[in-house]
XYZ file of C-alpha atoms in Angstrom:
174
model
C 109.507 102.888 159.033
C 112.680 105.019 159.109
C 111.946 105.923 155.491
C 108.346 106.162 155.962
C 109.294 108.885 158.687
C 111.352 110.663 156.535
C 108.349 110.914 153.921
C 108.995 108.485 151.215
C 106.059 106.698 150.254
C 107.183 103.197 150.413
C 105.755 100.019 152.322
C 107.462 97.749 154.478
C 106.466 95.027 152.286
C 107.760 96.738 149.160
C 111.116 96.691 151.064
C 111.208 93.152 152.044
C 110.038 91.788 148.598
C 113.148 93.716 146.991
C 115.979 93.684 149.821
C 118.824 91.377 149.176
C 118.248 87.871 150.263
C 120.941 84.947 151.277
C 120.057 81.372 152.082
C 122.284 81.277 155.209
C 124.138 84.702 155.847
C 122.172 87.683 157.078
C 125.519 89.987 156.643
C 124.896 89.135 152.819
C 120.912 89.286 152.646
C 117.845 88.506 154.373
C 117.635 84.695 155.379
C 114.254 83.071 155.107
C 111.000 84.350 154.564
C 109.720 87.722 156.715
C 106.262 85.933 157.169
C 107.414 82.418 157.814
C 109.641 81.015 160.455
C 112.760 78.935 159.094
C 114.285 77.139 161.922
C 117.963 76.704 162.294
C 118.728 80.212 160.430
C 119.148 83.299 162.041
C 116.260 85.068 160.245
C 117.263 88.564 159.726
C 119.250 90.865 157.516
C 122.071 93.016 159.126
C 122.892 96.633 158.432
C 125.967 95.282 156.228
C 123.579 94.093 153.680
C 120.466 96.196 154.439
C 121.988 99.792 154.710
C 123.521 99.816 151.170
C 120.072 98.578 149.871
C 118.426 101.357 151.594
C 120.548 103.823 150.160
C 118.665 103.765 146.843
C 116.159 105.515 148.516
C 118.219 107.961 150.371
C 122.100 108.305 150.105
C 122.201 109.675 153.722
C 121.505 105.973 155.098
C 124.384 105.238 157.504
C 125.195 101.751 158.711
C 125.774 102.751 162.281
C 127.003 99.513 163.602
C 129.085 100.518 166.715
C 127.129 103.365 167.557
C 126.090 103.660 171.331
C 122.425 104.595 172.239
C 123.813 107.559 173.858
C 125.420 108.696 170.360
C 121.883 107.790 168.887
C 120.068 110.301 171.123
C 121.916 113.315 169.342
C 119.908 112.183 166.152
C 116.878 111.791 167.973
C 117.401 115.229 169.236
C 117.379 116.092 165.478
C 114.235 114.659 165.112
C 115.924 111.759 163.351
C 114.957 108.049 164.372
C 117.137 105.113 164.277
C 116.609 101.470 163.123
C 118.246 99.547 165.914
C 118.726 95.525 166.639
C 118.454 94.250 170.046
C 116.678 91.180 171.930
C 113.345 91.072 171.608
C 111.184 93.343 174.079
C 114.459 93.710 176.111
C 114.738 90.198 177.285
C 117.842 88.182 178.002
C 120.357 87.715 174.939
C 120.252 83.925 174.013
C 123.210 82.771 171.999
C 123.805 80.291 169.878
C 125.689 78.855 166.878
C 124.717 79.924 163.176
C 126.197 78.549 159.969
C 126.984 81.373 157.714
C 128.234 79.762 154.256
C 129.031 76.750 156.279
C 131.154 78.770 159.102
C 129.943 78.559 162.457
C 129.017 81.816 164.088
C 127.938 82.335 167.671
C 125.569 85.315 167.757
C 122.661 86.554 169.935
C 119.543 84.562 168.260
C 116.712 86.350 169.828
C 117.200 89.778 168.037
C 114.316 91.917 166.559
C 114.329 95.163 164.314
C 112.618 98.320 165.927
C 112.612 102.101 165.417
C 114.333 104.029 168.320
C 112.040 107.357 168.485
C 112.609 109.004 171.615
C 113.927 109.189 175.249
C 113.968 110.501 178.621
C 115.895 110.624 181.542
C 114.792 106.977 182.230
C 113.509 105.584 179.363
C 113.907 104.937 175.760
C 110.984 104.698 173.036
C 110.530 102.531 170.327
C 108.349 101.494 167.550
C 107.720 97.638 167.500
C 106.560 96.430 164.261
C 105.697 93.108 165.672
C 104.254 93.902 169.390
C 101.846 95.814 171.173
C 101.918 96.616 174.811
C 98.613 96.978 176.614
C 100.486 97.181 180.148
C 103.614 96.095 181.946
C 102.407 92.375 181.713
C 100.123 92.191 178.741
C 101.844 91.929 174.950
C 100.086 90.821 172.140
C 100.881 90.464 168.289
C 100.073 93.459 166.341
C 97.626 92.491 163.638
C 97.256 96.366 162.388
C 99.513 99.464 163.319
C 98.173 100.868 166.478
C 99.371 103.409 169.265
C 100.336 100.413 171.337
C 103.370 99.443 169.151
C 105.183 102.260 170.996
C 107.261 100.503 173.480
C 108.576 102.317 176.576
C 111.475 100.320 178.164
C 114.058 101.387 180.999
C 117.516 102.924 179.742
C 119.858 100.436 181.272
C 117.433 97.389 179.753
C 117.749 98.608 176.289
C 121.181 99.351 176.639
C 121.958 95.832 177.593
C 119.523 94.536 175.064
C 121.224 96.699 172.220
C 124.626 95.885 173.102
C 124.163 92.289 173.238
C 123.859 91.860 169.225
C 126.627 94.191 168.655
C 125.277 97.856 168.593
C 123.709 97.292 165.370
C 121.791 100.306 163.933
C 120.881 102.316 160.668
C 120.188 105.884 160.654
C 119.873 108.898 158.326
C 122.418 111.479 158.970
C 121.118 114.911 158.165
């Protein structure tokens, strides 16, 4: 979504079919299959592996891990969204031990990757590729892209949700 926002004609499925892969370690590549659940594995790709891959499309891509949401607001003010890693729909972080290259590693397991697109005094707004929100209590899987994929979340809720897995993000530095 970040590349599409910046007028790159590339589909997410094309990115997913070519990104680096790894059998167990998301710091080195995507673990699992993007459309199937791989139980017992941390099924994601962290910025450490994802940002260098994305640089082939735009050299301004930055692994912004450690950047606060407040700092990301400056990029939004310039009209630039950011990929963020946070707990799914702002839920409480669930921690568990994964084995990356046979090394036990305790991490937040319920992370999700979305595109932070806006904010106001009280809320952040992000595009969720998997979920659509009809109302405060009605959320359903997104079968096709739709306007309900823009999620509004209290600032303090997203801050906790984003900080828990380690403030992981990717952005384009203009």
